[in-house]
Amino acid sequence: MTESRGQWSGKLGFILAATGSAIGLGNLWKFPYITHENNGGAFVLVYIACIVLVGGPIMMAEILIGRKTQLSPVGAFRVMSLGKPGGKLWQGVGFLGVLAGFTILSYYSVVAGWTIHYTWLALSGQLAELATNPEVLGTYFGSEFLADGTQQVSYHVLFMCLTIGAVFFGVKGGIERVAKVLMPILFAILIGLVIYSSQTSGFGEALRFLFQPDFSTLTKGAVLEALGHAFFTLSLGMGAMLTYGSYIGRDISVPRAAMQISLLDTLIALMACVIMFSIINTSDIEVAKSATILFTTIPTVLIKLPGADILNAVFYLLIGFAALTSTISLLEVVSSYAIDELGWSRRRATLTMGSVITVFGVLNALSLGGNDALTSINLIGRESTAGVFGTMDYLASNWFLPVGGFLIAIFTGWLLSPKLTRTELEDGHGLMKSFTGWLFLIRFLAPLAVGAIIVSVILGKEYQ
Ligand code: PFF
């Protein structure tokens, strides 16, 4: 193993880093928003089913391949596909992952940069002034902030610098260290905010909305949306979990790790919903039916609560932390390709790849703003929206991740021998309760379900 590759210091480091990759804007922004749009309860149940039946098994497949090969996605598929039908063509799955990492990072860091701005707005007292009226804040966000190219580019570059800084120092010295500091803070802030929201009058209604299913409101589109989101939120389909899994040894159980990561990710997404719906229910403000709820509606509610400035600052800091541990994993997928396949040193790989993505991301940062800004932003959106930002988002979430996930399921389920996968999953830890169950899910249910997303995209059917 080359020095540039690295290894986690232990199980905790891996779990925190992988959970950090999974928990991000997808949990704290997108999930509450789509849960709201899809009427809560039944949607939440379907989402949990997607995590358990499709996401979990695919995560096991990714970690398994990473741990077995100790390589990043391109090399991992090349090695594993030796002598199999299709042979080296399977490397394409790895390349698709690198492309997805590049694409997602280039716009994800633009949105992540907004959290720095909002933290600053809150701390300087400006947010309190802007947020007195949802319309004023909406106009500020859409027509001033998003349309201000200098600010958009600056925050994007700043966030990319933080990301590059962490990946630069390696698996243990950078990625793991950041995760070990940020993740406990993130959990603590979230628990604090849940306790806070449990004191608000909207708490009970939020719980009912989330956990009382009404299946009559569930649509086919909602099921596909839940499935697509399960992929994004667990960082699946692009080799991020495979890459992180390539830095673990055989002392770590693949099924147990996949279970812990999925459980924490789901828990945090639900906590985010409880917090946001409680504070929204507490006020009489109409929720904007748009993905910008986090940057337009929430502050207008938060400023009515005691300790508003601090509360807002802590809230956006939390989202920034969650986003950072995700952007780190996106850059790691791209950098580890250069390290493993091109033989670059980690520093060279991180700086070069990070800079190229930063420059490309400027196009995303500058494609926002204007009159339709608020409607054109739909992170992880299912519609092709105008502009570079919308196109990148559309390509990644509708094509790269589902196609990658589909191929990973087919490869692991059908091309790798059950003997090998069984050994990798059972592995003396005695935790794999039902290998046959996993094999069924990865062979049949996962490809069918993910295939349905791809077919619906091909047929041009929107999810919502
Ligand atoms: N899982 C992250 C989120 O929910 O925000 C996004 C993400 C990170 C997707 C890393 C893919 C990835 F490789």
Short mmCIF file of C-alpha atoms and ligand atoms in Angstrom, two decimals:
data_model
loop_
_atom_site.label_atom_id
_atom_site.label_comp_id
_atom_site.label_asym_id
_atom_site.label_seq_id
_atom_site.Cartn_x
_atom_site.Cartn_y
_atom_site.Cartn_z
CA MET A 1 0.00 0.00 0.00
CA THR A 2 1.38 3.40 -0.89
CA GLU A 3 1.85 5.98 1.79
CA SER A 4 -0.54 8.35 0.00
CA ARG A 5 -3.44 5.91 0.41
CA GLY A 6 -3.62 5.72 4.18
CA GLN A 7 -5.91 3.87 6.57
CA TRP A 8 -8.34 4.85 9.34
CA SER A 9 -6.94 4.65 12.84
CA GLY A 10 -9.76 2.31 13.81
CA LYS A 11 -13.41 1.51 13.70
CA LEU A 12 -14.62 4.75 15.26
CA GLY A 13 -12.70 6.85 12.75
CA PHE A 14 -14.23 4.97 9.85
CA ILE A 15 -17.78 5.05 11.20
CA LEU A 16 -17.62 8.77 11.98
CA ALA A 17 -16.11 9.65 8.60
CA ALA A 18 -18.58 7.49 6.67
CA THR A 19 -21.50 8.81 8.70
CA GLY A 20 -20.16 12.29 8.05
CA SER A 21 -20.24 11.57 4.33
CA ALA A 22 -23.80 10.34 4.55
CA ILE A 23 -25.14 13.15 6.73
CA GLY A 24 -25.21 16.38 4.80
CA LEU A 25 -27.44 18.80 2.94
CA GLY A 26 -29.46 15.77 1.89
CA ASN A 27 -30.54 15.16 5.49
CA LEU A 28 -30.86 18.69 6.76
CA TRP A 29 -32.24 20.43 3.71
CA LYS A 30 -33.65 18.04 1.16
CA PHE A 31 -35.26 15.45 3.40
CA PRO A 32 -37.44 17.84 5.45
CA TYR A 33 -38.41 19.58 2.23
CA ILE A 34 -39.49 16.46 0.34
CA THR A 35 -41.16 15.06 3.45
CA HIS A 36 -43.21 18.24 3.63
CA GLU A 37 -44.09 18.06 -0.05
CA ASN A 38 -45.08 14.42 0.21
CA ASN A 39 -47.29 14.82 3.29
CA GLY A 40 -45.13 13.20 5.97
CA GLY A 41 -46.09 9.86 7.62
CA ALA A 42 -46.49 7.40 4.78
CA PHE A 43 -43.60 8.96 2.86
CA VAL A 44 -41.32 8.60 5.88
CA LEU A 45 -42.22 4.91 6.18
CA VAL A 46 -41.53 4.29 2.50
CA TYR A 47 -38.23 6.12 2.83
CA ILE A 48 -37.21 3.94 5.77
CA ALA A 49 -38.15 0.84 3.76
CA CYS A 50 -35.95 2.07 0.88
CA ILE A 51 -33.02 2.57 3.27
CA VAL A 52 -33.42 -0.91 4.78
CA LEU A 53 -34.23 -2.89 1.64
CA VAL A 54 -32.18 -1.12 -1.04
CA GLY A 55 -29.72 1.37 0.48
CA GLY A 56 -28.36 -0.89 3.23
CA PRO A 57 -27.63 -3.87 0.92
CA ILE A 58 -25.93 -1.64 -1.67
CA MET A 59 -23.87 0.01 1.05
CA MET A 60 -22.70 -3.43 2.16
CA ALA A 61 -21.76 -4.20 -1.46
CA GLU A 62 -19.71 -1.00 -1.77
CA ILE A 63 -17.85 -1.40 1.53
CA LEU A 64 -17.26 -5.06 0.77
CA ILE A 65 -15.59 -4.29 -2.59
CA GLY A 66 -13.51 -1.50 -1.07
CA ARG A 67 -12.30 -3.60 1.84
CA LYS A 68 -11.53 -6.58 -0.36
CA THR A 69 -9.50 -4.67 -2.98
CA GLN A 70 -8.07 -1.87 -0.83
CA LEU A 71 -8.44 0.30 -3.92
CA SER A 72 -10.51 3.26 -5.05
CA PRO A 73 -13.46 2.58 -7.43
CA VAL A 74 -11.69 2.40 -10.82
CA GLY A 75 -8.98 0.01 -9.65
CA ALA A 76 -11.41 -1.91 -7.46
CA PHE A 77 -13.69 -2.75 -10.38
CA ARG A 78 -10.74 -3.57 -12.62
CA VAL A 79 -9.35 -6.06 -10.11
CA MET A 80 -12.69 -7.58 -9.18
CA SER A 81 -13.83 -8.00 -12.78
CA LEU A 82 -10.79 -10.02 -13.90
CA GLY A 83 -12.02 -13.07 -15.79
CA LYS A 84 -15.66 -12.02 -15.47
CA PRO A 85 -18.04 -11.27 -18.37
CA GLY A 86 -17.46 -7.70 -19.50
CA GLY A 87 -13.97 -7.75 -17.99
CA LYS A 88 -12.30 -4.37 -17.77
CA LEU A 89 -15.41 -2.61 -19.01
CA TRP A 90 -16.57 -2.68 -15.38
CA GLN A 91 -13.95 -0.04 -14.65
CA GLY A 92 -16.51 2.27 -16.20
CA VAL A 93 -18.51 2.08 -12.96
CA GLY A 94 -15.50 3.51 -11.17
CA PHE A 95 -15.08 6.28 -13.75
CA LEU A 96 -18.76 7.11 -13.45
CA GLY A 97 -18.21 7.47 -9.70
CA VAL A 98 -15.30 9.86 -10.22
CA LEU A 99 -17.42 11.88 -12.64
CA ALA A 100 -20.29 11.95 -10.15
CA GLY A 101 -17.96 13.08 -7.35
CA PHE A 102 -16.63 15.87 -9.54
CA THR A 103 -20.07 16.97 -10.67
CA ILE A 104 -21.81 16.86 -7.29
CA LEU A 105 -18.98 18.61 -5.47
CA SER A 106 -18.95 21.44 -8.00
CA TYR A 107 -22.45 22.56 -7.01
CA TYR A 108 -22.78 21.10 -3.50
CA SER A 109 -20.02 23.39 -2.26
CA VAL A 110 -21.87 26.42 -3.66
CA VAL A 111 -24.87 25.61 -1.46
CA ALA A 112 -22.62 24.65 1.43
CA GLY A 113 -21.03 28.10 1.15
CA TRP A 114 -24.38 29.73 1.86
CA THR A 115 -24.27 28.29 5.38
CA ILE A 116 -21.13 30.32 6.08
CA HIS A 117 -22.90 33.44 4.88
CA TYR A 118 -25.99 32.77 6.98
CA THR A 119 -23.91 32.05 10.08
CA TRP A 120 -22.25 35.40 9.54
CA LEU A 121 -25.58 37.14 8.90
CA ALA A 122 -26.94 35.72 12.16
CA LEU A 123 -23.90 36.62 14.24
CA SER A 124 -23.78 40.17 12.88
CA GLY A 125 -27.46 40.70 13.65
CA GLN A 126 -28.38 41.30 10.00
CA LEU A 127 -30.46 38.16 9.71
CA ALA A 128 -32.76 39.35 12.50
CA GLU A 129 -33.54 42.45 10.44
CA LEU A 130 -34.01 40.63 7.17
CA ALA A 131 -36.09 37.85 8.65
CA THR A 132 -38.82 40.01 10.12
CA ASN A 133 -40.77 39.36 6.95
CA PRO A 134 -40.55 36.20 4.80
CA GLU A 135 -40.94 38.23 1.62
CA VAL A 136 -38.10 40.56 2.49
CA LEU A 137 -35.83 37.61 3.25
CA GLY A 138 -36.97 35.79 0.10
CA THR A 139 -36.16 38.80 -2.04
CA TYR A 140 -32.83 39.26 -0.33
CA PHE A 141 -31.93 35.60 -0.84
CA GLY A 142 -33.07 35.32 -4.45
CA SER A 143 -32.43 38.69 -5.97
CA GLU A 144 -29.54 39.97 -3.90
CA PHE A 145 -27.52 37.14 -2.45
CA LEU A 146 -27.85 34.58 -5.24
CA ALA A 147 -27.45 37.19 -7.92
CA ASP A 148 -24.27 38.54 -6.36
CA GLY A 149 -21.62 36.64 -8.31
CA THR A 150 -18.75 37.88 -6.17
CA GLN A 151 -20.31 36.57 -2.98
CA GLN A 152 -21.38 33.28 -4.58
CA VAL A 153 -17.91 32.61 -5.92
CA SER A 154 -16.19 33.71 -2.69
CA TYR A 155 -18.19 31.42 -0.44
CA HIS A 156 -17.83 28.55 -2.87
CA VAL A 157 -14.05 29.01 -3.00
CA LEU A 158 -13.89 29.31 0.78
CA PHE A 159 -15.80 26.08 1.26
CA MET A 160 -13.65 24.29 -1.31
CA CYS A 161 -10.52 25.48 0.54
CA LEU A 162 -11.82 23.93 3.76
CA THR A 163 -12.57 20.71 1.88
CA ILE A 164 -9.19 20.59 0.16
CA GLY A 165 -7.47 21.37 3.46
CA ALA A 166 -8.99 18.31 5.12
CA VAL A 167 -8.36 15.87 2.27
CA PHE A 168 -4.82 17.20 1.82
CA PHE A 169 -3.80 15.90 5.24
CA GLY A 170 -4.85 12.37 4.45
CA VAL A 171 -7.24 9.72 5.65
CA LYS A 172 -6.18 9.68 9.27
CA GLY A 173 -4.56 13.09 9.66
CA GLY A 174 -7.24 15.07 7.80
CA ILE A 175 -10.53 13.35 6.99
CA GLU A 176 -10.78 11.32 10.17
CA ARG A 177 -9.57 14.15 12.38
CA VAL A 178 -12.18 16.56 11.02
CA ALA A 179 -14.94 13.95 11.38
CA LYS A 180 -13.92 13.15 14.96
CA VAL A 181 -14.23 16.80 15.92
CA LEU A 182 -17.25 17.83 13.86
CA MET A 183 -19.52 14.81 14.15
CA PRO A 184 -19.84 14.84 17.97
CA ILE A 185 -20.48 18.61 17.84
CA LEU A 186 -23.09 18.02 15.16
CA PHE A 187 -24.84 15.33 17.21
CA ALA A 188 -24.73 17.54 20.31
CA ILE A 189 -26.21 20.56 18.47
CA LEU A 190 -28.93 18.42 16.96
CA ILE A 191 -29.87 16.85 20.29
CA GLY A 192 -29.91 20.34 21.81
CA LEU A 193 -32.20 21.60 19.06
CA VAL A 194 -34.53 18.60 19.43
CA ILE A 195 -34.82 19.31 23.17
CA TYR A 196 -35.41 22.96 22.33
CA SER A 197 -38.09 22.14 19.80
CA SER A 198 -39.78 19.71 22.21
CA GLN A 199 -40.58 22.77 24.33
CA THR A 200 -42.37 24.50 21.47
CA SER A 201 -46.11 24.23 20.94
CA GLY A 202 -45.65 22.78 17.44
CA PHE A 203 -43.78 19.67 18.63
CA GLY A 204 -46.77 17.33 18.97
CA GLU A 205 -48.10 18.26 15.56
CA ALA A 206 -44.66 17.67 14.05
CA LEU A 207 -44.54 14.16 15.53
CA ARG A 208 -48.03 13.38 14.26
CA PHE A 209 -47.13 14.66 10.80
CA LEU A 210 -44.01 12.51 10.67
CA PHE A 211 -45.13 9.32 12.32
CA GLN A 212 -48.84 8.98 11.62
CA PRO A 213 -48.97 7.47 8.14
CA ASP A 214 -51.83 8.20 5.81
CA PHE A 215 -51.32 6.02 2.77
CA SER A 216 -54.10 7.66 0.79
CA THR A 217 -51.81 10.64 0.19
CA LEU A 218 -48.91 8.57 -1.14
CA THR A 219 -48.14 8.84 -4.85
CA LYS A 220 -46.01 6.69 -7.17
CA GLY A 221 -43.74 9.67 -7.67
CA ALA A 222 -43.23 9.91 -3.93
CA VAL A 223 -42.02 6.30 -3.78
CA LEU A 224 -39.45 6.92 -6.50
CA GLU A 225 -38.41 10.14 -4.85
CA ALA A 226 -37.90 8.34 -1.53
CA LEU A 227 -35.78 5.74 -3.28
CA GLY A 228 -33.67 8.27 -5.16
CA HIS A 229 -33.14 10.20 -1.98
CA ALA A 230 -32.10 7.07 -0.08
CA PHE A 231 -29.24 6.81 -2.56
CA PHE A 232 -28.10 10.37 -2.27
CA THR A 233 -28.39 10.54 1.48
CA LEU A 234 -26.35 7.37 2.02
CA SER A 235 -23.69 8.58 -0.47
CA LEU A 236 -24.28 5.52 -2.63
CA GLY A 237 -23.86 4.82 -6.33
CA MET A 238 -20.63 6.70 -6.85
CA GLY A 239 -18.09 4.73 -4.89
CA ALA A 240 -17.78 7.06 -1.87
CA MET A 241 -18.54 4.23 0.55
CA LEU A 242 -16.35 1.93 -1.54
CA THR A 243 -13.45 4.38 -1.23
CA TYR A 244 -13.91 4.82 2.53
CA GLY A 245 -14.23 1.04 2.82
CA SER A 246 -10.88 0.63 1.10
CA TYR A 247 -9.21 2.17 4.16
CA ILE A 248 -10.51 -0.43 6.61
CA GLY A 249 -9.12 -3.82 7.54
CA ARG A 250 -10.78 -7.14 8.12
CA ASP A 251 -11.30 -6.37 11.79
CA ILE A 252 -14.32 -4.27 10.84
CA SER A 253 -17.57 -6.06 10.05
CA VAL A 254 -19.12 -4.85 6.80
CA PRO A 255 -22.79 -5.52 7.70
CA ARG A 256 -22.45 -3.98 11.13
CA ALA A 257 -20.76 -0.85 9.74
CA ALA A 258 -23.41 -0.47 7.01
CA MET A 259 -26.14 -0.83 9.60
CA GLN A 260 -24.64 1.73 11.94
CA ILE A 261 -24.08 4.30 9.18
CA SER A 262 -27.60 3.88 7.75
CA LEU A 263 -29.18 4.03 11.18
CA LEU A 264 -27.37 7.22 12.18
CA ASP A 265 -28.14 8.83 8.84
CA THR A 266 -31.85 8.06 9.15
CA LEU A 267 -31.97 9.18 12.75
CA ILE A 268 -30.40 12.52 11.91
CA ALA A 269 -32.76 13.08 8.96
CA LEU A 270 -35.75 12.44 11.23
CA MET A 271 -34.35 14.69 13.94
CA ALA A 272 -33.93 17.46 11.37
CA CYS A 273 -37.60 17.05 10.44
CA VAL A 274 -38.74 17.13 14.05
CA ILE A 275 -36.79 20.33 14.66
CA MET A 276 -37.91 22.10 11.51
CA PHE A 277 -41.58 21.12 11.61
CA SER A 278 -41.83 21.94 15.31
CA ILE A 279 -40.54 25.45 14.83
CA ILE A 280 -42.55 25.98 11.66
CA ASN A 281 -45.75 24.70 13.31
CA THR A 282 -45.13 27.03 16.20
CA SER A 283 -45.52 30.03 13.94
CA ASP A 284 -48.28 31.01 11.56
CA ILE A 285 -45.96 31.37 8.59
CA GLU A 286 -46.92 29.57 5.40
CA VAL A 287 -44.15 27.27 4.24
CA ALA A 288 -42.87 28.25 0.82
CA LYS A 289 -43.28 25.29 -1.47
CA SER A 290 -39.72 25.40 -2.52
CA ALA A 291 -36.38 23.88 -1.68
CA THR A 292 -35.27 27.23 -0.37
CA ILE A 293 -37.31 26.75 2.81
CA LEU A 294 -34.07 26.44 4.76
CA PHE A 295 -32.81 29.84 3.70
CA THR A 296 -36.06 31.75 3.57
CA THR A 297 -38.68 30.29 5.91
CA ILE A 298 -36.69 28.89 8.82
CA PRO A 299 -34.93 32.13 9.87
CA THR A 300 -38.24 34.00 9.89
CA VAL A 301 -39.53 31.50 12.43
CA LEU A 302 -36.34 31.23 14.44
CA ILE A 303 -36.08 34.96 15.02
CA LYS A 304 -39.32 34.87 16.97
CA LEU A 305 -37.82 32.49 19.52
CA PRO A 306 -35.67 33.52 22.48
CA GLY A 307 -31.95 33.75 21.72
CA ALA A 308 -32.68 34.12 18.03
CA ASP A 309 -29.30 35.30 16.75
CA ILE A 310 -27.37 32.56 18.50
CA LEU A 311 -29.98 29.98 17.56
CA ASN A 312 -29.76 30.91 13.90
CA ALA A 313 -25.96 30.96 13.95
CA VAL A 314 -25.77 27.54 15.62
CA PHE A 315 -28.31 26.19 13.18
CA TYR A 316 -26.39 27.25 10.06
CA LEU A 317 -23.08 26.22 11.58
CA LEU A 318 -24.56 22.77 12.08
CA ILE A 319 -25.56 22.56 8.44
CA GLY A 320 -22.13 23.80 7.36
CA PHE A 321 -20.41 21.11 9.46
CA ALA A 322 -22.61 18.40 8.02
CA ALA A 323 -21.94 19.64 4.49
CA LEU A 324 -18.18 19.75 5.06
CA THR A 325 -17.86 16.11 6.04
CA SER A 326 -19.82 15.30 2.85
CA THR A 327 -17.78 17.49 0.51
CA ILE A 328 -14.65 15.89 1.95
CA SER A 329 -15.85 12.45 0.85
CA LEU A 330 -16.76 13.76 -2.61
CA LEU A 331 -13.25 15.14 -3.10
CA GLU A 332 -11.72 11.97 -1.66
CA VAL A 333 -13.36 9.88 -4.39
CA VAL A 334 -11.80 12.05 -7.09
CA SER A 335 -8.41 12.41 -5.37
CA SER A 336 -8.07 8.73 -4.55
CA TYR A 337 -8.49 7.99 -8.25
CA ALA A 338 -5.43 10.13 -9.03
CA ILE A 339 -3.50 8.59 -6.13
CA ASP A 340 -4.26 4.96 -6.99
CA GLU A 341 -4.48 5.09 -10.77
CA LEU A 342 -2.17 7.93 -11.78
CA GLY A 343 0.36 7.36 -9.03
CA TRP A 344 0.16 10.96 -7.79
CA SER A 345 1.06 11.92 -4.26
CA ARG A 346 -1.92 12.77 -2.03
CA ARG A 347 -0.93 16.43 -1.90
CA ARG A 348 -0.65 16.75 -5.65
CA ALA A 349 -3.90 14.85 -6.20
CA THR A 350 -5.85 16.90 -3.69
CA LEU A 351 -4.57 20.28 -4.79
CA THR A 352 -4.94 19.58 -8.52
CA MET A 353 -8.34 17.89 -8.42
CA GLY A 354 -9.62 20.30 -5.79
CA SER A 355 -8.55 23.31 -7.87
CA VAL A 356 -10.09 21.99 -11.07
CA ILE A 357 -13.40 21.33 -9.29
CA THR A 358 -13.27 24.77 -7.66
CA VAL A 359 -12.80 26.45 -11.03
CA PHE A 360 -15.57 24.40 -12.62
CA GLY A 361 -17.82 25.13 -9.66
CA VAL A 362 -17.51 28.86 -10.39
CA LEU A 363 -19.80 28.25 -13.36
CA ASN A 364 -22.38 26.84 -10.96
CA ALA A 365 -21.92 29.71 -8.55
CA LEU A 366 -22.51 32.21 -11.34
CA SER A 367 -25.49 30.44 -12.85
CA LEU A 368 -27.78 31.34 -9.96
CA GLY A 369 -29.69 34.52 -9.38
CA GLY A 370 -32.12 36.34 -11.59
CA ASN A 371 -35.88 36.24 -11.46
CA ASP A 372 -36.29 32.48 -11.51
CA ALA A 373 -33.54 31.84 -8.99
CA LEU A 374 -35.83 30.54 -6.32
CA THR A 375 -37.55 28.06 -8.56
CA SER A 376 -34.44 26.91 -10.38
CA ILE A 377 -32.74 25.69 -7.22
CA ASN A 378 -33.78 22.23 -6.41
CA LEU A 379 -30.87 20.41 -4.92
CA ILE A 380 -30.95 16.76 -5.87
CA GLY A 381 -33.88 17.78 -7.97
CA ARG A 382 -35.76 15.50 -10.24
CA GLU A 383 -36.37 18.06 -12.88
CA SER A 384 -33.94 19.36 -15.38
CA THR A 385 -33.65 23.02 -14.55
CA ALA A 386 -32.00 25.74 -16.51
CA GLY A 387 -28.42 26.77 -15.97
CA VAL A 388 -25.22 24.93 -15.23
CA PHE A 389 -26.21 24.39 -11.60
CA GLY A 390 -29.50 22.73 -12.54
CA THR A 391 -27.93 20.65 -15.28
CA MET A 392 -25.16 19.29 -13.04
CA ASP A 393 -27.69 18.46 -10.34
CA TYR A 394 -29.99 16.81 -12.85
CA LEU A 395 -27.22 14.69 -14.38
CA ALA A 396 -25.84 13.51 -11.08
CA SER A 397 -29.05 12.67 -9.29
CA ASN A 398 -31.00 11.26 -12.22
CA TRP A 399 -28.26 9.51 -14.12
CA PHE A 400 -24.88 9.05 -12.47
CA LEU A 401 -26.02 7.84 -9.04
CA PRO A 402 -28.87 5.54 -10.13
CA VAL A 403 -26.89 4.02 -13.02
CA GLY A 404 -23.86 3.58 -10.73
CA GLY A 405 -26.01 1.99 -8.04
CA PHE A 406 -27.72 -0.29 -10.52
CA LEU A 407 -24.40 -1.54 -11.91
CA ILE A 408 -22.89 -2.01 -8.45
CA ALA A 409 -25.89 -4.16 -7.46
CA ILE A 410 -25.68 -6.25 -10.65
CA PHE A 411 -21.93 -6.67 -10.34
CA THR A 412 -21.95 -7.70 -6.69
CA GLY A 413 -25.08 -9.80 -6.91
CA TRP A 414 -24.52 -11.61 -10.18
CA LEU A 415 -20.85 -11.47 -11.14
CA LEU A 416 -19.14 -11.97 -7.82
CA SER A 417 -19.51 -15.48 -6.55
CA PRO A 418 -21.84 -15.95 -3.57
CA LYS A 419 -18.99 -17.83 -1.94
CA LEU A 420 -16.82 -14.73 -2.03
CA THR A 421 -19.51 -12.30 -0.94
CA ARG A 422 -20.62 -14.63 1.84
CA THR A 423 -17.06 -14.90 3.16
CA GLU A 424 -16.64 -11.12 3.03
CA LEU A 425 -19.92 -10.42 4.79
CA GLU A 426 -19.83 -13.17 7.40
CA ASP A 427 -16.15 -12.88 8.01
CA GLY A 428 -16.00 -14.51 11.40
CA HIS A 429 -17.95 -11.68 13.04
CA GLY A 430 -21.13 -13.73 13.14
CA LEU A 431 -23.19 -10.64 12.35
CA MET A 432 -24.60 -11.53 8.99
CA LYS A 433 -27.94 -12.89 10.05
CA SER A 434 -29.24 -13.76 6.64
CA PHE A 435 -26.85 -13.93 3.73
CA THR A 436 -29.62 -15.34 1.53
CA GLY A 437 -31.77 -12.35 2.37
CA TRP A 438 -29.01 -9.94 1.35
CA LEU A 439 -28.36 -11.90 -1.85
CA PHE A 440 -32.03 -11.71 -2.77
CA LEU A 441 -32.16 -7.98 -2.18
CA ILE A 442 -28.96 -7.23 -4.10
CA ARG A 443 -29.84 -9.56 -6.99
CA PHE A 444 -33.49 -8.74 -7.47
CA LEU A 445 -35.03 -5.98 -5.41
CA ALA A 446 -32.21 -3.40 -5.64
CA PRO A 447 -31.74 -3.61 -9.45
CA LEU A 448 -35.50 -3.60 -10.00
CA ALA A 449 -36.11 -0.64 -7.74
CA VAL A 450 -33.19 1.41 -9.05
CA GLY A 451 -34.10 0.33 -12.58
CA ALA A 452 -37.52 1.88 -12.01
CA ILE A 453 -35.88 5.25 -11.31
CA ILE A 454 -33.86 5.02 -14.52
CA VAL A 455 -36.90 4.00 -16.59
CA SER A 456 -38.95 6.85 -15.16
CA VAL A 457 -36.17 9.28 -16.06
CA ILE A 458 -35.92 7.87 -19.59
CA LEU A 459 -39.67 8.14 -20.03
CA GLY A 460 -39.39 11.71 -18.85
CA LYS A 461 -41.67 11.23 -15.87
CA GLU A 462 -41.01 13.58 -13.02
CA TYR A 463 -40.91 12.23 -9.53
CA GLN A 464 -43.09 14.81 -7.92
N1 PFF B 1 -24.90 12.07 1.45
C1 PFF B 1 -24.72 13.48 1.25
C2 PFF B 1 -25.95 14.21 1.72
O1 PFF B 1 -26.93 13.58 2.12
O2 PFF B 1 -25.95 15.43 1.68
C3 PFF B 1 -24.39 13.82 -0.18
C4 PFF B 1 -23.33 12.97 -0.81
C5 PFF B 1 -22.05 12.93 -0.26
C6 PFF B 1 -23.63 12.19 -1.91
C7 PFF B 1 -21.09 12.11 -0.81
C8 PFF B 1 -22.68 11.36 -2.48
C9 PFF B 1 -21.41 11.34 -1.91
F1 PFF B 1 -20.49 10.57 -2.42
#
